[in-house]
mmCIF file of C-alpha atoms in Angstrom:
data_model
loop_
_atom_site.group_PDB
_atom_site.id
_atom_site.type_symbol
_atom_site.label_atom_id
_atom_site.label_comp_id
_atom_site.label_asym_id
_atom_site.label_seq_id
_atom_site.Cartn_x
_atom_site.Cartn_y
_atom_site.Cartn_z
ATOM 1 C CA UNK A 1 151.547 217.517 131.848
ATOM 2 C CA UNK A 2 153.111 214.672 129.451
ATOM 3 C CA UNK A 3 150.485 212.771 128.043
ATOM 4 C CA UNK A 4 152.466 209.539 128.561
ATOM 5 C CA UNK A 5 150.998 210.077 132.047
ATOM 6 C CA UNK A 6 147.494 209.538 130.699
ATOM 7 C CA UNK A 7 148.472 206.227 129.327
ATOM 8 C CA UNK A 8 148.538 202.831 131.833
ATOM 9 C CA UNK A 9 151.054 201.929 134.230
ATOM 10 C CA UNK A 10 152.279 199.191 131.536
ATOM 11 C CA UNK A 11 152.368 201.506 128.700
ATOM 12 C CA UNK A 12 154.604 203.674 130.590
ATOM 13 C CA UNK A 13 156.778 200.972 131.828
ATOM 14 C CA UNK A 14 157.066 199.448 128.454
ATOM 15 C CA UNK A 15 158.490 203.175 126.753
ATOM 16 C CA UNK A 16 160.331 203.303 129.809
ATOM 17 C CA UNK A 17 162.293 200.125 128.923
ATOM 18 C CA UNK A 18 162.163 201.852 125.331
ATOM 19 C CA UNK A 19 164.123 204.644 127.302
ATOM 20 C CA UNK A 20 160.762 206.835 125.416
ATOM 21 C CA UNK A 21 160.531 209.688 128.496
ATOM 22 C CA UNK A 22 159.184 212.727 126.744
ATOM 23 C CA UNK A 23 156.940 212.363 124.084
ATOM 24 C CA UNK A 24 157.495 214.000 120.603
ATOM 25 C CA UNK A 25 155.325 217.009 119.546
ATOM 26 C CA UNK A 26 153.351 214.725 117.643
ATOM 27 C CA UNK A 27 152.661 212.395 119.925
ATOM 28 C CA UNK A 28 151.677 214.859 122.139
ATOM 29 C CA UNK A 29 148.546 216.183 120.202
ATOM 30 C CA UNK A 30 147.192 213.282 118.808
ATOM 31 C CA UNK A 31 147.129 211.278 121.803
ATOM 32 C CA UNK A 32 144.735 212.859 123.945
ATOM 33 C CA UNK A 33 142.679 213.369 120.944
ATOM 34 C CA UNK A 34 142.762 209.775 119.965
ATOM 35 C CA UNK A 35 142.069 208.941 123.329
ATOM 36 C CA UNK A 36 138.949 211.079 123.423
ATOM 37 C CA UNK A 37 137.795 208.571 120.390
ATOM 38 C CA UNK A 38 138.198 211.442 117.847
ATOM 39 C CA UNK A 39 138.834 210.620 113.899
ATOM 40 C CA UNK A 40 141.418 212.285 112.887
ATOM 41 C CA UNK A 41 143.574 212.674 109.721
ATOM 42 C CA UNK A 42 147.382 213.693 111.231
ATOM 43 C CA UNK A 43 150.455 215.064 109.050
ATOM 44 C CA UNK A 44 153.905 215.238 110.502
ATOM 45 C CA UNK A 45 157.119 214.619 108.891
ATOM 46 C CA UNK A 46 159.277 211.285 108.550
ATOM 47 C CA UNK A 47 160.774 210.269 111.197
ATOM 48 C CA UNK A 48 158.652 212.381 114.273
ATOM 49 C CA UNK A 49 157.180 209.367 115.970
ATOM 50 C CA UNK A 50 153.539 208.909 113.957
ATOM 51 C CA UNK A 51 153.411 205.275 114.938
ATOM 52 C CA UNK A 52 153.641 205.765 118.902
ATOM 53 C CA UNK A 53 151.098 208.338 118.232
ATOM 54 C CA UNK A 54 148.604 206.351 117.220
ATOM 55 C CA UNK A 55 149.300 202.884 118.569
ATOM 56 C CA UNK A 56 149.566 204.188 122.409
ATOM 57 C CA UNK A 57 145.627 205.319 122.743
ATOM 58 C CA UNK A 58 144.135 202.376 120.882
ATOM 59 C CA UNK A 59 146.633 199.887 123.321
ATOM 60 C CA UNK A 60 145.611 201.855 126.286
ATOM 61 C CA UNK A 61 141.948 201.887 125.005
ATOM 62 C CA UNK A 62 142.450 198.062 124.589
ATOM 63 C CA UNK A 63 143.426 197.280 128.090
ATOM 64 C CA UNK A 64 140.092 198.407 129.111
ATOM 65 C CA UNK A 65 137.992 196.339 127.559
ATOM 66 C CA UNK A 66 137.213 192.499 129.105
ATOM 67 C CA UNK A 67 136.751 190.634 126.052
ATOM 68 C CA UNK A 68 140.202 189.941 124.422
ATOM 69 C CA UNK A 69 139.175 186.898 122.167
ATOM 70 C CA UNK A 70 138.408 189.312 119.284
ATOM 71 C CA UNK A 71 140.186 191.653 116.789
ATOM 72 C CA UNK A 72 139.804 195.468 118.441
ATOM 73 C CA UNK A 73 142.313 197.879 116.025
ATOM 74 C CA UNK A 74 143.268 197.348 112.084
ATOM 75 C CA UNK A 75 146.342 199.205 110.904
ATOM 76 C CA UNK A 76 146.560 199.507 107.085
ATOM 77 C CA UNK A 77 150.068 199.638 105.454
ATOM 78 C CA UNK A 78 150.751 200.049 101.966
ATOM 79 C CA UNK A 79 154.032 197.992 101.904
ATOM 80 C CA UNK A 80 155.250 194.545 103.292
ATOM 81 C CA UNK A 81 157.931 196.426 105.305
ATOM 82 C CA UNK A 82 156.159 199.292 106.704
ATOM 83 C CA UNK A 83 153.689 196.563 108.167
ATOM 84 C CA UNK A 84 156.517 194.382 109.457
ATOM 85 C CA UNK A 85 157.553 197.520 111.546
ATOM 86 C CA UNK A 86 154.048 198.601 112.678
ATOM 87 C CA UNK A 87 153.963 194.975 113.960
ATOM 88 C CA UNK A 88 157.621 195.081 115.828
ATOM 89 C CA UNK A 89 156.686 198.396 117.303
ATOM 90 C CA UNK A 90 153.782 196.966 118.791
ATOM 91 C CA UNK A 91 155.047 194.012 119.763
ATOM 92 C CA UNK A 92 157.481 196.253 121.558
ATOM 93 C CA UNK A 93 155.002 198.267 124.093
ATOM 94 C CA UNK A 94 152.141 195.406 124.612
ATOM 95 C CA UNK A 95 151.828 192.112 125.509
ATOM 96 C CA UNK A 96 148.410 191.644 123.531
ATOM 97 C CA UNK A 97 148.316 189.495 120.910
ATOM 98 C CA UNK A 98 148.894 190.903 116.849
ATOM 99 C CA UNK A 99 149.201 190.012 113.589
ATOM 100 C CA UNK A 100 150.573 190.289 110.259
ATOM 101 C CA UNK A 101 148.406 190.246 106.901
ATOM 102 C CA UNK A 102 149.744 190.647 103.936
ATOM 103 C CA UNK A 103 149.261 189.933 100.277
ATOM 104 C CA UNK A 104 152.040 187.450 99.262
ATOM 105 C CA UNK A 105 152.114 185.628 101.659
ATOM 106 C CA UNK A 106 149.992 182.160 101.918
ATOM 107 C CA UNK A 107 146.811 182.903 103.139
ATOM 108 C CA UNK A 108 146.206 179.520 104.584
ATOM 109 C CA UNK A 109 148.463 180.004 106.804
ATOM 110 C CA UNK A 110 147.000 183.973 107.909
ATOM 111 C CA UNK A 111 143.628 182.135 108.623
ATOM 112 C CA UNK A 112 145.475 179.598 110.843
ATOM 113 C CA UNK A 113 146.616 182.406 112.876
ATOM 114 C CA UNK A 114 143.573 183.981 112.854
ATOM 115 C CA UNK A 115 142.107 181.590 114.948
ATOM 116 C CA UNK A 116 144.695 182.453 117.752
ATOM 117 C CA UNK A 117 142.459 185.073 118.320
ATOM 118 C CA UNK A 118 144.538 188.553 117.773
ATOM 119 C CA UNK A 119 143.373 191.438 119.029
ATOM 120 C CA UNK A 120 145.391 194.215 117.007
ATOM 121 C CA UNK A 121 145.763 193.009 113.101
ATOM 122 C CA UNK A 122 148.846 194.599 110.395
ATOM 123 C CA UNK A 123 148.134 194.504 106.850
ATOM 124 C CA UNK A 124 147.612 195.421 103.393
ATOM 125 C CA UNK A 125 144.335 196.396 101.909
ATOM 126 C CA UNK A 126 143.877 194.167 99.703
ATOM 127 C CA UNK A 127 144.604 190.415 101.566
ATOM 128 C CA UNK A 128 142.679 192.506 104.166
ATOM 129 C CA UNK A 129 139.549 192.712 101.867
ATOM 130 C CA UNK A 130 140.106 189.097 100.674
ATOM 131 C CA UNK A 131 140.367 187.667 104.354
ATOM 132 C CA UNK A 132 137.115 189.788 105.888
ATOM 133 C CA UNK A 133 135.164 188.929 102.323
ATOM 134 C CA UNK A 134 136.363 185.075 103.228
ATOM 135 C CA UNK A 135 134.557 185.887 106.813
ATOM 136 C CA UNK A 136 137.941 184.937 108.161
ATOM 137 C CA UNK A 137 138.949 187.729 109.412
ATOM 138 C CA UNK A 138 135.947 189.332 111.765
ATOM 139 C CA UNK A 139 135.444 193.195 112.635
ATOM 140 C CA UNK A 140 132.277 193.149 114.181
ATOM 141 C CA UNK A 141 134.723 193.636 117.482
ATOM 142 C CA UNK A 142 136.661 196.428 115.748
ATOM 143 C CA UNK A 143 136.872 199.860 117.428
ATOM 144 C CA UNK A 144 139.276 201.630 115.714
ATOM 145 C CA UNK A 145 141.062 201.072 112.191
ATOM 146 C CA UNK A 146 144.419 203.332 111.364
ATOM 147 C CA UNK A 147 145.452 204.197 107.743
ATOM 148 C CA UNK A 148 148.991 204.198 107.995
ATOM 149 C CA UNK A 149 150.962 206.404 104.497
ATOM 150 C CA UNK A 150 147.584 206.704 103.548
ATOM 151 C CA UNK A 151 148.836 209.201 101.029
ATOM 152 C CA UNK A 152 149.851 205.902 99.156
ATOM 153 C CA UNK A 153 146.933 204.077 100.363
ATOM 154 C CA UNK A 154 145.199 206.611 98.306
ATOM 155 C CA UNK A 155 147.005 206.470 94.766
ATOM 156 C CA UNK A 156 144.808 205.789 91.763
ATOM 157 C CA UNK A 157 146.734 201.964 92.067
ATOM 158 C CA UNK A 158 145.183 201.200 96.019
ATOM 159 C CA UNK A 159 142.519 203.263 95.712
ATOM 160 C CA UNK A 160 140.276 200.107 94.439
ATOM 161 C CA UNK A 161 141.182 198.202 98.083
ATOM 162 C CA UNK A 162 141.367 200.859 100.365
ATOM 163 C CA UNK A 163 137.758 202.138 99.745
ATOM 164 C CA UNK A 164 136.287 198.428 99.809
ATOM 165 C CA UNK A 165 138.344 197.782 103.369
ATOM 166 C CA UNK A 166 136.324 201.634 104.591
ATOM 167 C CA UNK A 167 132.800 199.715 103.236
ATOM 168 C CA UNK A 168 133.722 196.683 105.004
ATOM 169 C CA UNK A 169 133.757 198.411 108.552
ATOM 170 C CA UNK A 170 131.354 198.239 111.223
ATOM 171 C CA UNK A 171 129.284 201.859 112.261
ATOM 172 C CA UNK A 172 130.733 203.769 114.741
ATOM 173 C CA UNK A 173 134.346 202.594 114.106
ATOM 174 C CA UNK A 174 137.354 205.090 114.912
ATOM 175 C CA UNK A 175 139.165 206.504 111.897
ATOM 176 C CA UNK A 176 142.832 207.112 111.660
ATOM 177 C CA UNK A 177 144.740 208.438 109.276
ATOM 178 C CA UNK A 178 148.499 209.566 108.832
ATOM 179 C CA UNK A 179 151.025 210.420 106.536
ATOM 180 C CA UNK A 180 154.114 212.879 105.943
ATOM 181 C CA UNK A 181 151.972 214.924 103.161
ATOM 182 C CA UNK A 182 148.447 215.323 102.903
ATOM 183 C CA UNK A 183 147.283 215.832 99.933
ATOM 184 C CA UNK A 184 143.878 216.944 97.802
ATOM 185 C CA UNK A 185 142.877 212.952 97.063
ATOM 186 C CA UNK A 186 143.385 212.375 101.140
ATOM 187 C CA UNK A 187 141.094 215.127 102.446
ATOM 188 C CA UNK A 188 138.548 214.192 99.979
ATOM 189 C CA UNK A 189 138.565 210.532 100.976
ATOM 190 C CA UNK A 190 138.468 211.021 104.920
ATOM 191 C CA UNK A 191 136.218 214.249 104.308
ATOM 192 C CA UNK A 192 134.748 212.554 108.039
ATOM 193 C CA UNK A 193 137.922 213.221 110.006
ATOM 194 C CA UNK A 194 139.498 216.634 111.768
ATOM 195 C CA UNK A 195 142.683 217.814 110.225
ATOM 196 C CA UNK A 196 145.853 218.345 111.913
ATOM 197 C CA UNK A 197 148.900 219.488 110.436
ATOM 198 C CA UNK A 198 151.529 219.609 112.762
ATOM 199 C CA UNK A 199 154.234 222.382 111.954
ATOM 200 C CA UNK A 200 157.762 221.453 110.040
ATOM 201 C CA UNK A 201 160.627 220.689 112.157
ATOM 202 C CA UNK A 202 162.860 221.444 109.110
ATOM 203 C CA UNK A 203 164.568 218.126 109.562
ATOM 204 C CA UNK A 204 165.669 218.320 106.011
ATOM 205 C CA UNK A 205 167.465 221.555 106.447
ATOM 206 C CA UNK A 206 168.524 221.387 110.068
ATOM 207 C CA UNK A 207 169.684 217.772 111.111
ATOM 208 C CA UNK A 208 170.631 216.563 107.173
ATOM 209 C CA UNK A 209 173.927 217.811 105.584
ATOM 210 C CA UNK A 210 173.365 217.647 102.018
ATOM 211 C CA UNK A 211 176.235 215.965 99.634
ATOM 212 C CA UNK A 212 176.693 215.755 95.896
ATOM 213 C CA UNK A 213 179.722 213.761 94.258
ATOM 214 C CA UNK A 214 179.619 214.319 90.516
ATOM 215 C CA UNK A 215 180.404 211.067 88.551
ATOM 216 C CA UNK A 216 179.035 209.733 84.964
ATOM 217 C CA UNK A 217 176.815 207.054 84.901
ATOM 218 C CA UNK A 218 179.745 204.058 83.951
ATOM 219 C CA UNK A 219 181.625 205.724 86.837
ATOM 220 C CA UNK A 220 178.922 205.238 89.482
ATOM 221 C CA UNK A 221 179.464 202.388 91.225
ATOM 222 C CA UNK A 222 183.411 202.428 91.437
ATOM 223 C CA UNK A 223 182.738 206.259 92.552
ATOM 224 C CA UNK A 224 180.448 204.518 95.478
ATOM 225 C CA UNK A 225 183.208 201.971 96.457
ATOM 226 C CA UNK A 226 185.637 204.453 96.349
ATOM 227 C CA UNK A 227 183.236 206.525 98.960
ATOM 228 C CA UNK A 228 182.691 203.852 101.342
ATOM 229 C CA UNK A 229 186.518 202.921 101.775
ATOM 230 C CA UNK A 230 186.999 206.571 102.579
ATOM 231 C CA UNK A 231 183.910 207.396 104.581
ATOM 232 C CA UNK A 232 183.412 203.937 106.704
ATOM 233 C CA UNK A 233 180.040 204.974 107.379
ATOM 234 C CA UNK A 234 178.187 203.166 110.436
ATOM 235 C CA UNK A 235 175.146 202.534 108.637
ATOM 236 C CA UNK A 236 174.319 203.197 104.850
ATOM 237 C CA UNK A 237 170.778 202.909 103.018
ATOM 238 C CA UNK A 238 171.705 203.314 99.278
ATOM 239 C CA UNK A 239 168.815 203.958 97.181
ATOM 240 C CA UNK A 240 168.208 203.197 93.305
ATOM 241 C CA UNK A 241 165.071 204.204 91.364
ATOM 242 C CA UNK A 242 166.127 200.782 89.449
ATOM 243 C CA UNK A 243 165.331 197.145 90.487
ATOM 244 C CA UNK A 244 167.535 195.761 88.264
ATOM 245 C CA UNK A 245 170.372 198.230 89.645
ATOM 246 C CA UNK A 246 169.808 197.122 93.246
ATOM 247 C CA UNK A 247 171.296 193.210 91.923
ATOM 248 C CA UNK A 248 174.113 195.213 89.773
ATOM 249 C CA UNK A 249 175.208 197.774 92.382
ATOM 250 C CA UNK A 250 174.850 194.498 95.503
ATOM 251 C CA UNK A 251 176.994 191.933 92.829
ATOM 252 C CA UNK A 252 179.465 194.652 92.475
ATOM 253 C CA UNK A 253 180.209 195.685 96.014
ATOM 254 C CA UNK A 254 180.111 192.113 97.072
ATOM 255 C CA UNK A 255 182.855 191.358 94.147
ATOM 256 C CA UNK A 256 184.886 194.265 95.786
ATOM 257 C CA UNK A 257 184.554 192.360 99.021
ATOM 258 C CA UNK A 258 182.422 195.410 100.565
ATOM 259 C CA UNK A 259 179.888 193.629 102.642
ATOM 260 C CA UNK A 260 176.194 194.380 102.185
ATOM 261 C CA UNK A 261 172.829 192.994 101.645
ATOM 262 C CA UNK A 262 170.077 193.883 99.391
ATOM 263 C CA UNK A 263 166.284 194.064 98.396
ATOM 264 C CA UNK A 264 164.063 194.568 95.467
ATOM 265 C CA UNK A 265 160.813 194.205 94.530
ATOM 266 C CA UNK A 266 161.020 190.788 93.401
ATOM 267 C CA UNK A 267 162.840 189.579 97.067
ATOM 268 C CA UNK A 268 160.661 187.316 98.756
ATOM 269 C CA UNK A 269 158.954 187.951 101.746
ATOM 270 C CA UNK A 270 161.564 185.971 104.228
ATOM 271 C CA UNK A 271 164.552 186.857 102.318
ATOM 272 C CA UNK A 272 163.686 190.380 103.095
ATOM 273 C CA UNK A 273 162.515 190.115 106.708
ATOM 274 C CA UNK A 274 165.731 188.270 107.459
ATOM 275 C CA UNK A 275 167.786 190.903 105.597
ATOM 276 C CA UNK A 276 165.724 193.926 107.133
ATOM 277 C CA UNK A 277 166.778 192.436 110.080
ATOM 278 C CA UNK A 278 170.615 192.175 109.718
ATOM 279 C CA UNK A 279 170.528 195.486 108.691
ATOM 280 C CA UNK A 280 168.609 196.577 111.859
ATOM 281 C CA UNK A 281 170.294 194.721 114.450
ATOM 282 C CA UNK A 282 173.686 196.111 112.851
ATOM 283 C CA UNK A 283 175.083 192.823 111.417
ATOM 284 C CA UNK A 284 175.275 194.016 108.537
ATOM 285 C CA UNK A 285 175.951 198.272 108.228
ATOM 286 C CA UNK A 286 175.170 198.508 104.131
ATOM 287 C CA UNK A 287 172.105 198.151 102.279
ATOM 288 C CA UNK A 288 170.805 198.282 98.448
ATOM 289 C CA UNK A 289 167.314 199.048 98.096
ATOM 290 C CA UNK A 290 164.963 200.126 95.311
ATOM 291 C CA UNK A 291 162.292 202.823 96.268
ATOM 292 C CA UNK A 292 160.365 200.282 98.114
ATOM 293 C CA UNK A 293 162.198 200.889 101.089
ATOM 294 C CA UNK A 294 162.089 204.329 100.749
ATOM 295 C CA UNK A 295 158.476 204.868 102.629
ATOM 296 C CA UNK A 296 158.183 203.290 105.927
ATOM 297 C CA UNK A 297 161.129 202.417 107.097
ATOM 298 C CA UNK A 298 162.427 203.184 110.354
ATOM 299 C CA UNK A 299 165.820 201.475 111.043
ATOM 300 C CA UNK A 300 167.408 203.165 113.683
ATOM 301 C CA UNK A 301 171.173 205.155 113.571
ATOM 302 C CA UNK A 302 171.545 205.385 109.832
ATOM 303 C CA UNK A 303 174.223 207.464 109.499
ATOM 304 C CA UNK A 304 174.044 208.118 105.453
ATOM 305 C CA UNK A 305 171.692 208.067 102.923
ATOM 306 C CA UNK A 306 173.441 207.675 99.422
ATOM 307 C CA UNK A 307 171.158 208.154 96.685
ATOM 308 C CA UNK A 308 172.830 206.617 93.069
ATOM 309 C CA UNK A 309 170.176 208.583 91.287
ATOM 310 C CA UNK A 310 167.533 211.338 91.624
ATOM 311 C CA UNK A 311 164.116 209.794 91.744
ATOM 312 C CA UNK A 312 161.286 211.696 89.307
ATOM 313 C CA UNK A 313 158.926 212.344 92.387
ATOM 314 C CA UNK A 314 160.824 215.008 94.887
ATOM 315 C CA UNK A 315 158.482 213.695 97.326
ATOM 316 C CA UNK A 316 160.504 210.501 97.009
ATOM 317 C CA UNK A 317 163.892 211.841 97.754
ATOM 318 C CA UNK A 318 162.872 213.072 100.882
ATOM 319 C CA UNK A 319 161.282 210.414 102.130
ATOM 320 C CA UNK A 320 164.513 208.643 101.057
ATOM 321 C CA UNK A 321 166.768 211.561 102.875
ATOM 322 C CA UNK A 322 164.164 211.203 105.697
ATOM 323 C CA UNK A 323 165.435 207.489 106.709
ATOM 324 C CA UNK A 324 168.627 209.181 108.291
ATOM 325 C CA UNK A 325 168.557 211.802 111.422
ATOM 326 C CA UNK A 326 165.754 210.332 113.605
ATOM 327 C CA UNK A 327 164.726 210.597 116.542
ATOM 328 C CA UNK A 328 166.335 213.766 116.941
ATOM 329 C CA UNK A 329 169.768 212.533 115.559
ATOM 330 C CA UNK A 330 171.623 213.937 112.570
ATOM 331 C CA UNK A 331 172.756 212.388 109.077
ATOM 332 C CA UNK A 332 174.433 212.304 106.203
ATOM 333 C CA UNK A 333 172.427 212.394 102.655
ATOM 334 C CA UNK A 334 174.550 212.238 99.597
ATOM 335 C CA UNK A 335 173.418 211.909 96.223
ATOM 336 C CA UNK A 336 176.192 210.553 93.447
ATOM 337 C CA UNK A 337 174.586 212.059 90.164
ATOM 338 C CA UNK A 338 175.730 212.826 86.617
ATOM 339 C CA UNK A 339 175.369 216.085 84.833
ATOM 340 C CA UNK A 340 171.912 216.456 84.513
ATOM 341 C CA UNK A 341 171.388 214.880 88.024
ATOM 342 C CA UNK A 342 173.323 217.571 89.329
ATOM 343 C CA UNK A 343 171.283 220.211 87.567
ATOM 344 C CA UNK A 344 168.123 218.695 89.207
ATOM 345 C CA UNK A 345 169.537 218.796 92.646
ATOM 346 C CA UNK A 346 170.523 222.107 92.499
ATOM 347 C CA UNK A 347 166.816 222.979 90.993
ATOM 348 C CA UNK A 348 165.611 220.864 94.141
ATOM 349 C CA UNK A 349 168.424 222.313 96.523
ATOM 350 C CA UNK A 350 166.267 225.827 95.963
ATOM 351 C CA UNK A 351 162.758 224.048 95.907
ATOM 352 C CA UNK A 352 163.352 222.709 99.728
ATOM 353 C CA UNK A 353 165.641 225.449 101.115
ATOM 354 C CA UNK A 354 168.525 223.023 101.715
ATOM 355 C CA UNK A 355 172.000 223.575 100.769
ATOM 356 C CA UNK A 356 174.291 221.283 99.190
ATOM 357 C CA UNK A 357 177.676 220.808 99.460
ATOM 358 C CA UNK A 358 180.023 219.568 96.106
ATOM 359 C CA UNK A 359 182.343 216.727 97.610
ATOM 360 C CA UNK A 360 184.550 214.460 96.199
ATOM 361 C CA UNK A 361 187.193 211.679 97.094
ATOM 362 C CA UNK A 362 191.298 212.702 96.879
ATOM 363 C CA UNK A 363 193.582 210.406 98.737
ATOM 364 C CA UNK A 364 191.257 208.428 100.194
ATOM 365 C CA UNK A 365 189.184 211.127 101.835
ATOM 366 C CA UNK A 366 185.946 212.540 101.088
ATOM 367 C CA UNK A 367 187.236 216.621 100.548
ATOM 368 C CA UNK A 368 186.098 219.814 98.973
ATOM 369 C CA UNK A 369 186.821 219.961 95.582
ATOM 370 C CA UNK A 370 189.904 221.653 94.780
ATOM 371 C CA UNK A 371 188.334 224.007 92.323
ATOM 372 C CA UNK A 372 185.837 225.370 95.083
ATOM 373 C CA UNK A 373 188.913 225.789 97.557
ATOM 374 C CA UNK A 374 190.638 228.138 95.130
#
C-alpha cells in the first residue's frame, strides 16, 4: 500500500498539486512509524525527501485534534536557511498556521506573531530557548518536536542550546530526529529514540558525474568565467570555504557582466531570503555561497555544483555535491582546484568510490584534456 494513503484527504490533495504520487523510500518507513507516535532518530542521504517524512504525520496528526489556538509541533534547524525551507515546505502541504524563529532577527516582532496563535513553529535553538524562557513562546500544547541536521544541532558549538530546548519540553512529547550521518555524539544524545538507517542510494556515485579543472589559485576565477561561457549551465551553486571569497568571486563575475547573486555569513536576513528566492524561482541561474548554504538547502533543478576549493571536512563536500541530482534527477559536480586540491580529490575520489573525470576548456568548450586523449 503507499502510505500517502494513510494520510488525509487534504494531505493527499496538497502532494497531489505537488505532483508528489509515490513516496520516496524514506518517506515510506518513517511515516507509519511517526504516525504510530514512535521517537525515532532517521538517517538518509541529502536530497531523499527527510522533510516530507516527518512533516506529513505530525500535519495529519494535527488535523485531528480540535484545539488549534496553540503551538502542536517544533522543528529545530541549525541555520536561517534550512528553517526558511522547513517553513515553505510546510506552508506548501497545509493550510495551518506556522512560524519562523530565528536568532537575528528582532524578537519583538517573533512575539507579535506569536500571538497569532501558530500551531507548527521553525527555528533555531537558541531564540527558541530565549522565547519559551521569556514564557512567550508556550509548549504546554506541544506533541511532537523534530530535530532537523541534528548532527549539527549536536556540535560542541549548539550543543549548549539544543540540550536546554530538550529540558524545556513537556513529558510525553514526540522526539524526532534526522540527519544525512549519524554519528557517536547523536546516538548518545537521543539514547531515547529507535534507530533507523535507511540504506545508500549511492547518489554520489550514480546520479553525480564528477569534474576536476586544474587551475592555480590567481587563475581561479577567470578559469570559472571561462567555464560558464562554455558550459551555460541552467542552474549553478558555486561554493567557497571563504566568506571573503564569496564578495571577490560575486564582484568579479558581475564585472565580467555574468549575472549572479550571492550570500555570506555576514548577509542579512532579507537580503538573503530575497536572494534565496531569485535563485529558486530561476530569476537568477548563478549563485556564490560560503559553506552556509551547503547544509539544508533544497533548491530545485540545480544542474552544477562548482566547488572553487576543497573544504577540510569531506562530509562537507558532499553535502555540497548533494545540492545537485534531487529528487531523482542527475547533476553536474565540478571542483576547480590547484595542485594539492587535486591530490585531495583524487585521495577523496577513492574514499567515496566516485570517479572523476580531468576536464578542461579549449575553444570555448568544456573537453578532455588533450594529454588524456593521446
Amino acid at each position: 500500500m503507499n502510505v500517502f494513503e494513510q494520510l488525509s484527504k487534504d494531505l493527499q490533495d496538497s502532494l497531489a498539486g505537488l505532483g508528489i504520487t509515490s513516496p520516496t523510500p524514506v518517506q515510506e518507513q518513517v511515516i507509519p512509524r511517526l504516525l504510530a507516535g514512535e521517537n525515532l532518530l532517521f538517517q538518509s542521504e541529502t536530497g531523499t525527501g527527510k522533510t516530507f517524512a516527518y512533516l506529513l504525520p505530525l500535519i495529519n496528526k494535527l488535523e485531528t485534534l480540535s484545539d488549534n489556538q496553540r503551538v502542536r509541533i517544533i522543528v529545530v534547524a541549525p541555520t536561517f536557511e534550512l528553517a526558511s525551507q522547513i517553513n515553505s515546505a510546510c506552508k506548501a502541504i497545509t493550510k495551518h498556521k506556522s512560524a519562523l524563529l530565528i536568532g537575528g532577527a528582532p524578537i519583538k516582532r517573533q512575539i507579535e506573531v506569536l500571538k497569532e496563535k501558530p500551531e507548527i513553529i521553525i527555528g533555531t535553538a537558541a531564540r527558541l530557548v530565549e522565547l519559551i524562557r521569556l514564557k512567550k513562546l508556550k509548549t504546554d500544547g506541544l506533541f511532537a518536536i523534530v530535530f532537523d541536521e541534528t548532527d549539527r544541532l549536536v556540535k560542541k558549538e549548539a550543543l549548549e542550546d539544543t540540550s536546554a530546548l530538550r529540558e524545556l519540553l513537556p513529558a510525553g512529547c514526540q522526539i524526532i530526529a534526522c540527519t544525512a550521518t549519524i554519528n557517536k555524539q547523536t546516538k548518545i544524545f537521543f539514547a531515547d529514540a529507535k534507530n533507523l538507517v535507511m540504506p545508500a542510494e549511492d547518489v554520489l556515485k550514480k546520479r553525480i558525474t564528477h569534474w576536476a579543472i586544474y587551475a592555480e589559485t590567481r587563475d581561479k576565477i577567470d578559469t570559472l568565467r571561462k567555464f560558464l561561457h562554455a558550459e551555460k549551465p541552467s542552474k549553478a551553486l558555486i561554493f567557497t570555504s571563504r566568506a571573503d571569497q564569496v564578495e571577490n568571486i560575486y564582484q568579479k563575475l558581475r564585472y565580467k557582466k555574468i549575472e549572479c547573486e550571492c550570500i555570506h555569513a555576514k548577509t542579512d536576513k532579507q537580503k538573503r531570503k530575497s536572494t534565496m528566492d531569485r535563485f529558486r524561482s530561476g530569476k537568477v541561474s548563478i549563485l556564490v555561497t560560503s559553506d552556509l548554504g551547503a547544509r539544508g538547502l533544497d533548491i530545485p533543478d540545480i544542474s552544477h555544483i562548482i566547488q572553487m576549493d576543497l573544504p577540510s571536512d569531506d562530509d562537507f563536500f558532499i553535502h555540497r555535491s548533494g545540492r545537485t541530482a534531487r529528487a531523482g534527477k542527475t547533476g553536474i559536480n565540478l571542483v576547480i582546484g590547484d595542485e594539492w586540491e587535486m591530490r585531495h580529490y583524487a585521495q577523496l575520489e577513492k574514499k567515496l568510490g566516485i570517479t572523476v573525470y580531468p576536464k578542461e576548456i579549449r575553444d570555448g568548450k568544456v573537453c578532455q584534456p588533450l594529454m588524456e586523449q593521446e
